[in-house]
Coordinates of C-alpha atoms and ligand atoms in Angstrom, one line a residue:
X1 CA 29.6 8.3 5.2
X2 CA 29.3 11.1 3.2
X3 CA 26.6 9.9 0.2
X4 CA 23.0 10.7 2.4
X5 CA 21.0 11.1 -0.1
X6 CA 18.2 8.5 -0.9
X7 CA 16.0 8.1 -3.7
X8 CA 12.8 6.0 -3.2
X9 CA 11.0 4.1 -5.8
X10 CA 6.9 3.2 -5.6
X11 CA 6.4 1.3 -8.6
X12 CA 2.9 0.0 -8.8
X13 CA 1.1 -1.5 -11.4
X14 CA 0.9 1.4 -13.9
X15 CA 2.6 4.4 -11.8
X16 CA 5.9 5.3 -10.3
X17 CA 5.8 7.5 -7.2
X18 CA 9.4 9.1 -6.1
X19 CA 11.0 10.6 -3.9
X20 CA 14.5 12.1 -3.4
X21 CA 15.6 12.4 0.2
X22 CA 18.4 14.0 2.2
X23 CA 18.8 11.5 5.8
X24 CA 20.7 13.9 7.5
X25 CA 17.5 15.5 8.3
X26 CA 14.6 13.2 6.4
X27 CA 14.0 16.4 4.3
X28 CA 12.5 15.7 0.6
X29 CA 14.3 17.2 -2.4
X30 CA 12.3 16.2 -4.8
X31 CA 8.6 14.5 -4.7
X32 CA 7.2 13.1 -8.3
X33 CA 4.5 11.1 -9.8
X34 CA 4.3 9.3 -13.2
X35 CA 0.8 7.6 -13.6
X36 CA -1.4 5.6 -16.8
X37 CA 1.9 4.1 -18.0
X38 CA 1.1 2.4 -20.9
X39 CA -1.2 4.6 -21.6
X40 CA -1.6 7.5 -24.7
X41 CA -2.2 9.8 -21.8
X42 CA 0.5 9.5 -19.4
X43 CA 2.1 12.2 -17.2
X44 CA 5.2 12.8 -15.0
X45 CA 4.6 15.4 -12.8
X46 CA 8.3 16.6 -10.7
X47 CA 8.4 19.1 -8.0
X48 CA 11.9 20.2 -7.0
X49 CA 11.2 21.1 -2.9
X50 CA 14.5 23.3 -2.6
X51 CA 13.7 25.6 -5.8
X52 CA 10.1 24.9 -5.7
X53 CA 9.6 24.3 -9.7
X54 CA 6.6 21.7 -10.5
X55 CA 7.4 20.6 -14.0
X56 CA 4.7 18.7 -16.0
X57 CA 5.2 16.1 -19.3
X58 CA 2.0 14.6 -21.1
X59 CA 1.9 12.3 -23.9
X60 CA 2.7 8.4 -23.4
X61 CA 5.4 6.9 -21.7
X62 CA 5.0 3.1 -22.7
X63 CA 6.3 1.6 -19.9
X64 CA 8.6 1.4 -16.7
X65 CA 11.6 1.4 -17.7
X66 CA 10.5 4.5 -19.9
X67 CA 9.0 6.0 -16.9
X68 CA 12.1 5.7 -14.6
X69 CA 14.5 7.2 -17.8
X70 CA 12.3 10.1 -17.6
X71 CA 12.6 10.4 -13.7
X72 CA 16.3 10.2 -13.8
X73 CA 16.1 12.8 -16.8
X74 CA 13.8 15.7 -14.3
X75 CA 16.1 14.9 -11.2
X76 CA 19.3 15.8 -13.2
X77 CA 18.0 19.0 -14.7
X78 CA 17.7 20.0 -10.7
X79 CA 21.6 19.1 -10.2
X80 CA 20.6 15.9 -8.2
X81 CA 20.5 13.0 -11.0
X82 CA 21.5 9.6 -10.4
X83 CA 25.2 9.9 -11.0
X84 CA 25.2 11.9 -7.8
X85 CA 28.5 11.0 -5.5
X86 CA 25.7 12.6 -2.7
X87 CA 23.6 9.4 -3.5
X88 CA 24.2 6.7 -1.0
X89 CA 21.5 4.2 -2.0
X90 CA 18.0 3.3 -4.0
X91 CA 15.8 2.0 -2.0
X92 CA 12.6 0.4 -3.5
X93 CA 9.3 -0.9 -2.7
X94 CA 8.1 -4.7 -3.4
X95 CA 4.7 -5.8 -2.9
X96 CA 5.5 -9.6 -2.3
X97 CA 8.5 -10.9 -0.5
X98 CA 7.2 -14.5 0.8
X99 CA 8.0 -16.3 4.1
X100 CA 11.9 -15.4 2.4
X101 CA 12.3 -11.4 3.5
X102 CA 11.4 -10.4 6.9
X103 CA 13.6 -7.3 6.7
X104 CA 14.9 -4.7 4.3
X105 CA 17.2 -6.6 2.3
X106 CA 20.1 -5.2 -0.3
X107 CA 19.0 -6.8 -3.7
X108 CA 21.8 -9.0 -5.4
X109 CA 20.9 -12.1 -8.4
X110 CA 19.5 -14.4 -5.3
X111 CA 17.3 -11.6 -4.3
X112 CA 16.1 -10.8 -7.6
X113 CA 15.7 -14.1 -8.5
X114 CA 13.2 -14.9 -5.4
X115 CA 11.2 -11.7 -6.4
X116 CA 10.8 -13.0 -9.6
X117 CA 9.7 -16.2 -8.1
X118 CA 7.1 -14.7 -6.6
X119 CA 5.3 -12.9 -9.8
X120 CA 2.4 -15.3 -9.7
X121 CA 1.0 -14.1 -6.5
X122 CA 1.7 -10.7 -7.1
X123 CA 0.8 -10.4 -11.1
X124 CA 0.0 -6.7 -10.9
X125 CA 2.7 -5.7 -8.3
X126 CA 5.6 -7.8 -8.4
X127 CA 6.8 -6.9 -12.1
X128 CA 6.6 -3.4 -11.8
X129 CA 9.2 -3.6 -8.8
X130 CA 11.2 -5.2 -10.8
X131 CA 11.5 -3.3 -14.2
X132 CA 11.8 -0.3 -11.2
X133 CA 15.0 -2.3 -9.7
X134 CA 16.8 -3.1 -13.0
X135 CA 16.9 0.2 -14.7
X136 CA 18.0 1.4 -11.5
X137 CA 20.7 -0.8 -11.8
X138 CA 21.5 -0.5 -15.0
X139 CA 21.6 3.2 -14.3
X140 CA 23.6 3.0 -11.0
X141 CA 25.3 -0.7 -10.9
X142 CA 27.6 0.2 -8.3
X143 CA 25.1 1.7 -5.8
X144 CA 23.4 -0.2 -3.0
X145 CA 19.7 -0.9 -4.4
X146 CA 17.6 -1.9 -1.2
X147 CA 14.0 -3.9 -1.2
X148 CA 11.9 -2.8 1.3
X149 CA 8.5 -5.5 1.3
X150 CA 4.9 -5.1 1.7
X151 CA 4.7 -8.8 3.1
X152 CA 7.7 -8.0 6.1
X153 CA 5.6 -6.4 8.6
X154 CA 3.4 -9.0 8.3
X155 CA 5.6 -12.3 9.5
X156 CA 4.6 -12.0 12.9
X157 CA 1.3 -13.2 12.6
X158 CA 0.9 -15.9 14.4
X159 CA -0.1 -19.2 12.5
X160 CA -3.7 -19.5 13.7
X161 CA -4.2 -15.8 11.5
X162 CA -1.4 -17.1 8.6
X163 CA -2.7 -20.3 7.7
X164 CA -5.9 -21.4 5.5
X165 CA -7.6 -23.6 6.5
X166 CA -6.6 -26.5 3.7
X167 CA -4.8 -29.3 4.2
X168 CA -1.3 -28.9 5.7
X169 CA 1.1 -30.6 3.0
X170 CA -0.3 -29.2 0.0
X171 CA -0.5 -25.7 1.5
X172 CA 3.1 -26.2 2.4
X173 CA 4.3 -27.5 -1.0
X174 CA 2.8 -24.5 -2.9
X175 CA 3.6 -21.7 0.2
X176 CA -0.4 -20.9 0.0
X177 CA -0.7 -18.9 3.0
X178 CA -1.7 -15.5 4.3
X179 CA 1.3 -13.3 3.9
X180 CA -0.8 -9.6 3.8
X181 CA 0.3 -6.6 2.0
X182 CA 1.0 -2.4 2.4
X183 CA 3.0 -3.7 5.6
X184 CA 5.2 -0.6 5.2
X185 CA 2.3 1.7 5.4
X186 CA 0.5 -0.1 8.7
X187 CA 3.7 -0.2 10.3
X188 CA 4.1 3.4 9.6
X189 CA 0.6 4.5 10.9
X190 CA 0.5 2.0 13.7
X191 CA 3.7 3.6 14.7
X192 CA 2.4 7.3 14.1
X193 CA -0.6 6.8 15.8
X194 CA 1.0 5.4 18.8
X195 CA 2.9 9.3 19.1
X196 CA -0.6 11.1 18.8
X197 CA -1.6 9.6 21.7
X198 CA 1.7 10.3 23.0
X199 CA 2.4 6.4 24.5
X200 CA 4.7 4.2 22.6
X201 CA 3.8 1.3 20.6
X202 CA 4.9 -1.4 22.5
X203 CA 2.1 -0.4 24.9
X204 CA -0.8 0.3 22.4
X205 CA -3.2 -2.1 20.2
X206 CA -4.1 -0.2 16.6
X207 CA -7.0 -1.1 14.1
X208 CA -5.5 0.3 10.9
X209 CA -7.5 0.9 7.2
X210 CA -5.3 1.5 4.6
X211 CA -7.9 2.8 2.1
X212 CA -6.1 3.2 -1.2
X213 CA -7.2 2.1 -4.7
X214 CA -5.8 -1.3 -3.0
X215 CA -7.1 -1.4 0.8
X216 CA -6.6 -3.6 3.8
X217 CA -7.2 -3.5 7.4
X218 CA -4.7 -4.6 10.0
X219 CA -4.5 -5.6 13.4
X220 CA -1.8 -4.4 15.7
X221 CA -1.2 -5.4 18.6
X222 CA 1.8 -4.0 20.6
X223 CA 3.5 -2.6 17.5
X224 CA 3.1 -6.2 16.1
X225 CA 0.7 -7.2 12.8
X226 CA -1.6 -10.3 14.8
X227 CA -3.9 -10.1 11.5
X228 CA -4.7 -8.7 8.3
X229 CA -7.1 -9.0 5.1
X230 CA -4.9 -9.2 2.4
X231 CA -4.0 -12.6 1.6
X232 CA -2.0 -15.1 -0.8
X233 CA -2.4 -12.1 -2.9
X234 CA -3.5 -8.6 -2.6
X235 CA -6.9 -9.9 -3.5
X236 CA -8.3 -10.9 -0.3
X237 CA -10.2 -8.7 2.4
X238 CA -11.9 -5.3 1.5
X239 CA -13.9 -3.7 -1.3
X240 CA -11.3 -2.6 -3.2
X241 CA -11.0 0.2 -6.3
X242 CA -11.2 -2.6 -8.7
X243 CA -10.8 -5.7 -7.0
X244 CA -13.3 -7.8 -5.3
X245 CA -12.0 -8.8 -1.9
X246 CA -13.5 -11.7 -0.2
X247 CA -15.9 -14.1 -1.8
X248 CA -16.7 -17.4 -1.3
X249 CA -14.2 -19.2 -3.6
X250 CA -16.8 -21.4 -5.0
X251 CA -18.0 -18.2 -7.1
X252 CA -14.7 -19.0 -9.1
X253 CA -16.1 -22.4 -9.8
X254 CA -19.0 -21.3 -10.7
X255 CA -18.1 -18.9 -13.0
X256 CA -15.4 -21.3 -14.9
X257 CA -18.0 -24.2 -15.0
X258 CA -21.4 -22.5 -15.5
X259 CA -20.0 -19.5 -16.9
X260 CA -17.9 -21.0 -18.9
X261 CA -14.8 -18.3 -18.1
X262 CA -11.1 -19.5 -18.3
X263 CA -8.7 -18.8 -15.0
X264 CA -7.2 -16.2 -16.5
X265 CA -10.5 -14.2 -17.2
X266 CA -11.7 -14.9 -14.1
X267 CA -8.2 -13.5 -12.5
X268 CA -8.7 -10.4 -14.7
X269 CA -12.2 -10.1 -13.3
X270 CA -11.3 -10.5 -9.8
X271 CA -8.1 -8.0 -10.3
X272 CA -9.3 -5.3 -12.5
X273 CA -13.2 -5.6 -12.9
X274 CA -14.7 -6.0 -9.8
X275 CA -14.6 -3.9 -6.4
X276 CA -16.1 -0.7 -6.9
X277 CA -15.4 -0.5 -10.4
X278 CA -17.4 -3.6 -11.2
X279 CA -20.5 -2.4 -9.1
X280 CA -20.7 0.4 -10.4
X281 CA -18.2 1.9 -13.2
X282 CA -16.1 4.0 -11.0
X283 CA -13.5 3.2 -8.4
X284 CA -12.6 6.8 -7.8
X285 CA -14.8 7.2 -4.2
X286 CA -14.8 11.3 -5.2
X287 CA -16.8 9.9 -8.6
X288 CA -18.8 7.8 -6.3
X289 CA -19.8 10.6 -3.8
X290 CA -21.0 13.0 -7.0
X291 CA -23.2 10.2 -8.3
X292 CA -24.3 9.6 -4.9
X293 CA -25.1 12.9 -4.2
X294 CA -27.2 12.9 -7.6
X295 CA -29.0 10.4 -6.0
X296 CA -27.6 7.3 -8.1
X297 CA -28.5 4.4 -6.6
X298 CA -25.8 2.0 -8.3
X299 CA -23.0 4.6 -6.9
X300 CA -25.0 3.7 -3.6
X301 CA -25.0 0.2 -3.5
X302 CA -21.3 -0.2 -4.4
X303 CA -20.7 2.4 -1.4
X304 CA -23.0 0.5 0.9
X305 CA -21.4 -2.8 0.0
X306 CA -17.4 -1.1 0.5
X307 CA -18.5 0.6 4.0
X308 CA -20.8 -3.4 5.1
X309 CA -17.6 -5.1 4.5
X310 CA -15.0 -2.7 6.2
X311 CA -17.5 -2.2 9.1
X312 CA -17.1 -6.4 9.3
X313 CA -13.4 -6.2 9.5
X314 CA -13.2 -3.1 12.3
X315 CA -15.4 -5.6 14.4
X316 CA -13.3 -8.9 13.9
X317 CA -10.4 -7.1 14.4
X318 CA -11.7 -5.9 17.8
X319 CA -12.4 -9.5 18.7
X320 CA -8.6 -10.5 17.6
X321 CA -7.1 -7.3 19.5
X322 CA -9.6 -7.8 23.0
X323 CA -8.8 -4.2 23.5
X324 CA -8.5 -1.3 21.4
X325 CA -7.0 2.1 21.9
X326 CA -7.6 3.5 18.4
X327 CA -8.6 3.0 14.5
X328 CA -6.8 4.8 11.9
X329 CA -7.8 5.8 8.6
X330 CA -4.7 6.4 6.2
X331 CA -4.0 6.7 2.4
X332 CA -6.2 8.1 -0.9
X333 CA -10.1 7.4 0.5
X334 CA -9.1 7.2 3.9
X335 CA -7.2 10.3 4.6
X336 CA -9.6 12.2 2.5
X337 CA -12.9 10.5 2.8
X338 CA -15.0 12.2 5.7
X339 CA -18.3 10.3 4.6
X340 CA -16.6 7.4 4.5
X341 CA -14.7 7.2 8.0
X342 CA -18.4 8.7 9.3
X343 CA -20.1 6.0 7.6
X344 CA -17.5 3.0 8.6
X345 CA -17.5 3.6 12.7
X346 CA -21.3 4.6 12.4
X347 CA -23.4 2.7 14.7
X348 CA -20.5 1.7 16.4
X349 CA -21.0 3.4 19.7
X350 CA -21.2 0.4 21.6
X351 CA -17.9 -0.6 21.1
X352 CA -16.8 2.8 22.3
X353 CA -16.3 4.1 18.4
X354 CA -17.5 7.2 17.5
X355 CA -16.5 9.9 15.2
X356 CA -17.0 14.1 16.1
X357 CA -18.3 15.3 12.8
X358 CA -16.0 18.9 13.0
X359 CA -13.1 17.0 13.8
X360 CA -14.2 14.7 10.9
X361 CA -14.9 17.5 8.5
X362 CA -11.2 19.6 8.7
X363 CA -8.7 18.7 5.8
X364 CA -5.2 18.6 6.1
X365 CA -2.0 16.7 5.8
X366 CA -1.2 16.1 9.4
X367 CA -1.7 13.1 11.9
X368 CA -5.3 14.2 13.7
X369 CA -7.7 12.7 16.0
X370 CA -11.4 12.3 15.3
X371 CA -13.0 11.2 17.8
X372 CA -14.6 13.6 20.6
X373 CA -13.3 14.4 23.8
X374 CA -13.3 11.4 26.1
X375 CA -14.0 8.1 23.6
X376 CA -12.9 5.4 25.1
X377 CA -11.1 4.5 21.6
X378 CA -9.2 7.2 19.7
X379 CA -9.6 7.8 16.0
X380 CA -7.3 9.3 14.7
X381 CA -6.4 10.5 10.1
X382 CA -2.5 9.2 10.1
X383 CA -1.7 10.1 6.2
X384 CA 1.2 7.2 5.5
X385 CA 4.0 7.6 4.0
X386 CA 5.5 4.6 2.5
X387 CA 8.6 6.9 0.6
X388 CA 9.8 8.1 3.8
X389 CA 9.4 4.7 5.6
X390 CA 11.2 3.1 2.8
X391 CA 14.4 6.3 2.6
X392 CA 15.3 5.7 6.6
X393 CA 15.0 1.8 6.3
X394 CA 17.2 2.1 3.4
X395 CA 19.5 4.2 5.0
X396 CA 19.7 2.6 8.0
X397 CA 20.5 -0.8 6.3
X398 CA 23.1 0.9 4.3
X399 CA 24.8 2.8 7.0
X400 CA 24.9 -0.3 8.8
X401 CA 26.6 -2.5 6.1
X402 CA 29.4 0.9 5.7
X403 CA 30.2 0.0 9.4
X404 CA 30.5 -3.4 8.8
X405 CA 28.0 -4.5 11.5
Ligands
ADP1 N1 -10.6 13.9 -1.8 C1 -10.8 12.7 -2.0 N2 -12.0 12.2 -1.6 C2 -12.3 10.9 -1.7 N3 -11.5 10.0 -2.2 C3 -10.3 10.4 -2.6 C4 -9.9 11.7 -2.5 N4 -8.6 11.8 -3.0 C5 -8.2 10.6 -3.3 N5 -9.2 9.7 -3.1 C6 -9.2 8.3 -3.4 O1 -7.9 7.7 -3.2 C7 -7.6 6.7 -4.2 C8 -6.2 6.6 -4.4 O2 -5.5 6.3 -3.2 P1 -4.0 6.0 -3.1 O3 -3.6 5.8 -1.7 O4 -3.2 7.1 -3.8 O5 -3.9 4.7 -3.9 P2 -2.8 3.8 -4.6 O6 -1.5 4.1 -3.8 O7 -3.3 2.4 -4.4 O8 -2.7 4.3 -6.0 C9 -8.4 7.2 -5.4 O9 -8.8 6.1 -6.2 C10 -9.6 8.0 -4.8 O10 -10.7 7.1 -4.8
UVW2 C1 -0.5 -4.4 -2.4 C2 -1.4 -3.3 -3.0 O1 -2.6 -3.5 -3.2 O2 -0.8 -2.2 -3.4 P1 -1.5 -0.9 -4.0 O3 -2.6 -0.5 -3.1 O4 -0.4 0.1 -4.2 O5 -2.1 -1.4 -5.3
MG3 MG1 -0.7 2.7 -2.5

């Protein structure tokens, strides 16, 4: 095969992260960013690795299929746009696959179709993927387009961790189940942390926080999701940027019959206006730290209230697991967020977690350990990387349908 390039899509629900990929060696080529789509203020920002140019547009892109027009447009001014004969395949992520997709799947009409299907219980995830996949298309129709799903690492929970507990039929009619989300990422870091501690994963049992402006925690045990927070939808689980995570579901009742709020405001509520953004105005956690440190005690709460409820799920999690050999913090707040892995594992010390505050304290874009010398649990700073997970599966689903196997 001589195409080995990939290019990987992130669509989420108002930004499109890239990157352009060369398998032979899993080097990047190009890395970019468009975010606020929709927006007056949007921005594409495009770094070319092999020249080293960063090139910057503001001024609004309206909407996806805008966004990835002006993504083809920077990677052809490097030599490397989508007409490329060096391009083997597009490989994209999508938040919700179902029960349907337990693997990387090459997207045809069926595929597409079922995706499309699946809208309602990913409303803010699920049509961004797919405005992502058919300008790619259109752009490249005779290229392999690959899905790669958030929901796939997560279809070997086991039913007692799936299921809600509602009756059996209707739950079955309507699929309402657990299906858990950002599976690409905690397979990634369970697999990552598994090679800092230098043992493979079949022989290791991982706590991972995915700490994102969406966030879930996951339990792996053996290389294998047993549980996770994320739900029907990406709403369940953790504090989130701007969603609420758990609550009793009785609040939605509430709300509609003494509050007098329709479904879809209530939706809207629990999607965009809650989390830390409805306790306190900001969902960025470096915001939240500022006002903290200004001695804000709204910034406070919301902080105390995100760290409570993650401290809850490390603990379950180490009930569903029995043992654990380590926790790992990845993406935005949880690569970056030193107060708020110290703050999540504090007090833990009985359960043999514990975090070494220089460890803690050093920045940087590699894989690390946290925890001091001799804790009976590791933890460890694994920064994800969804775009590279996404480029080999690709490739290695493509590759495999060039053999014919
Ligand atoms: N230096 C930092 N300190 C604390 N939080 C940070 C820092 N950098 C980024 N973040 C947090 O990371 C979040 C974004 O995480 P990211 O994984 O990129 O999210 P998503 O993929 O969901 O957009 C931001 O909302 C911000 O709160
Ligand atoms: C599923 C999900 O919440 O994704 P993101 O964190 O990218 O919004
Ligand atoms: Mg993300």
């Amino acid at each position: 095969m001589n195409a080995t390039r990939v290019l990987v899509l992130n669509s989420g629900s108002s930004s499109v992260k890239y990157q352009l990929l060369d398998m032979r060696d899993a080097s990047r080529l190009a890395v970019g960013l468009v975010e606020r789509i929709g927006e007056q203020t949007s921005r594409l920002k495009h770094t070319c690795l092999s020249s080293g140019d960063t090139r910057e547009q503001n001024g609004p892109i309206a909407d996806h299929d805008a966004a990835l027009k002006a993504v083809a447009e920077e990677l052809a001014k490097d030599g490397s746009g989508l007409d490329s004969p060096e391009l083997a395949a597009i490989g994209h992520r999508v938040v919700h696959g179902g029960m349907f997709f337990t693997e990387p799947t090459v997207i045809d009409d069926a595929v597409l179709t079922e995706i499309e299907r699946l809208i309602p219980v990913a409303p803010l995830h699920n049509p961004a993927n797919l405005t992502g996949i058919r300008t790619a298309m259109a752009l490249r129709p005779d290229l392999p387009q690959v899905a790669v799903f958030d929901t796939a690492f997560h279809t070997t929970m086991p039913e007692s961790a799936a299921r809600y507990a509602i009756e059996t039929k209707l739950a079955d009619r309507y699929r309402v189940r657990r299906y858990g989300f950002h599976g690409t990422s905690h397979a990634y870091v369970s697999r990552e942390t598994a090679r800092l501690l230098g043992r493979a994963p079949e022989d290791v049992n991982v706590i991972v926080l995915h700490l994102g402006n969406g966030a879930s925690a996951t339990a792996v045990r053996g290389g294998k999701c047993v549980d996770t927070s994320m739900g029907l939808t990406p709403l369940e689980g953790l504090v989130m940027g701007t969603r609420s995570g758990d609550l009793d579901p009785a609040v939605i009742f509430h709300l509609q019959r003494v509050g007098g709020m329709s479904m879809d405001e209530i939706d809207t509520l629990l999607n965009k206006r809650s989390g830390l953004f409805g306790l306190c105005g900001d969902n960025d956690m470096r915001e939240i730290r500022r006002r903290m440190d200004e001695g804000d005690e709204q910034a406070r709460l919301a902080f105390d209230i995100y760290i409570h409820r993650l401290k809850k799920y490390i603990g379950a999690y180490y009930a569903v697991l029995g043992t654990v050999d380590a926790v790992a913090f990845t993406a935005g707040v949880g690569e970056n967020a030193d107060f708020v892995r110290a703050a999540a594992l504090a007090g833990l010390e009985g359960l043999g977690l514990a975090v070494d505050g220089a460890r803690n304290a050093v920045r940087g874009g590699e894989a690390r350990l946290i925890s001091p010398d001799g804790a009976r649990v590791a933890v460890a700073v694994v920064p994800t990387d969804e775009e590279m997970e996404i480029a080999s599966q690709t490739y290695a689903l493509v590759g495999k349908d060039s053999r014919g196997n």
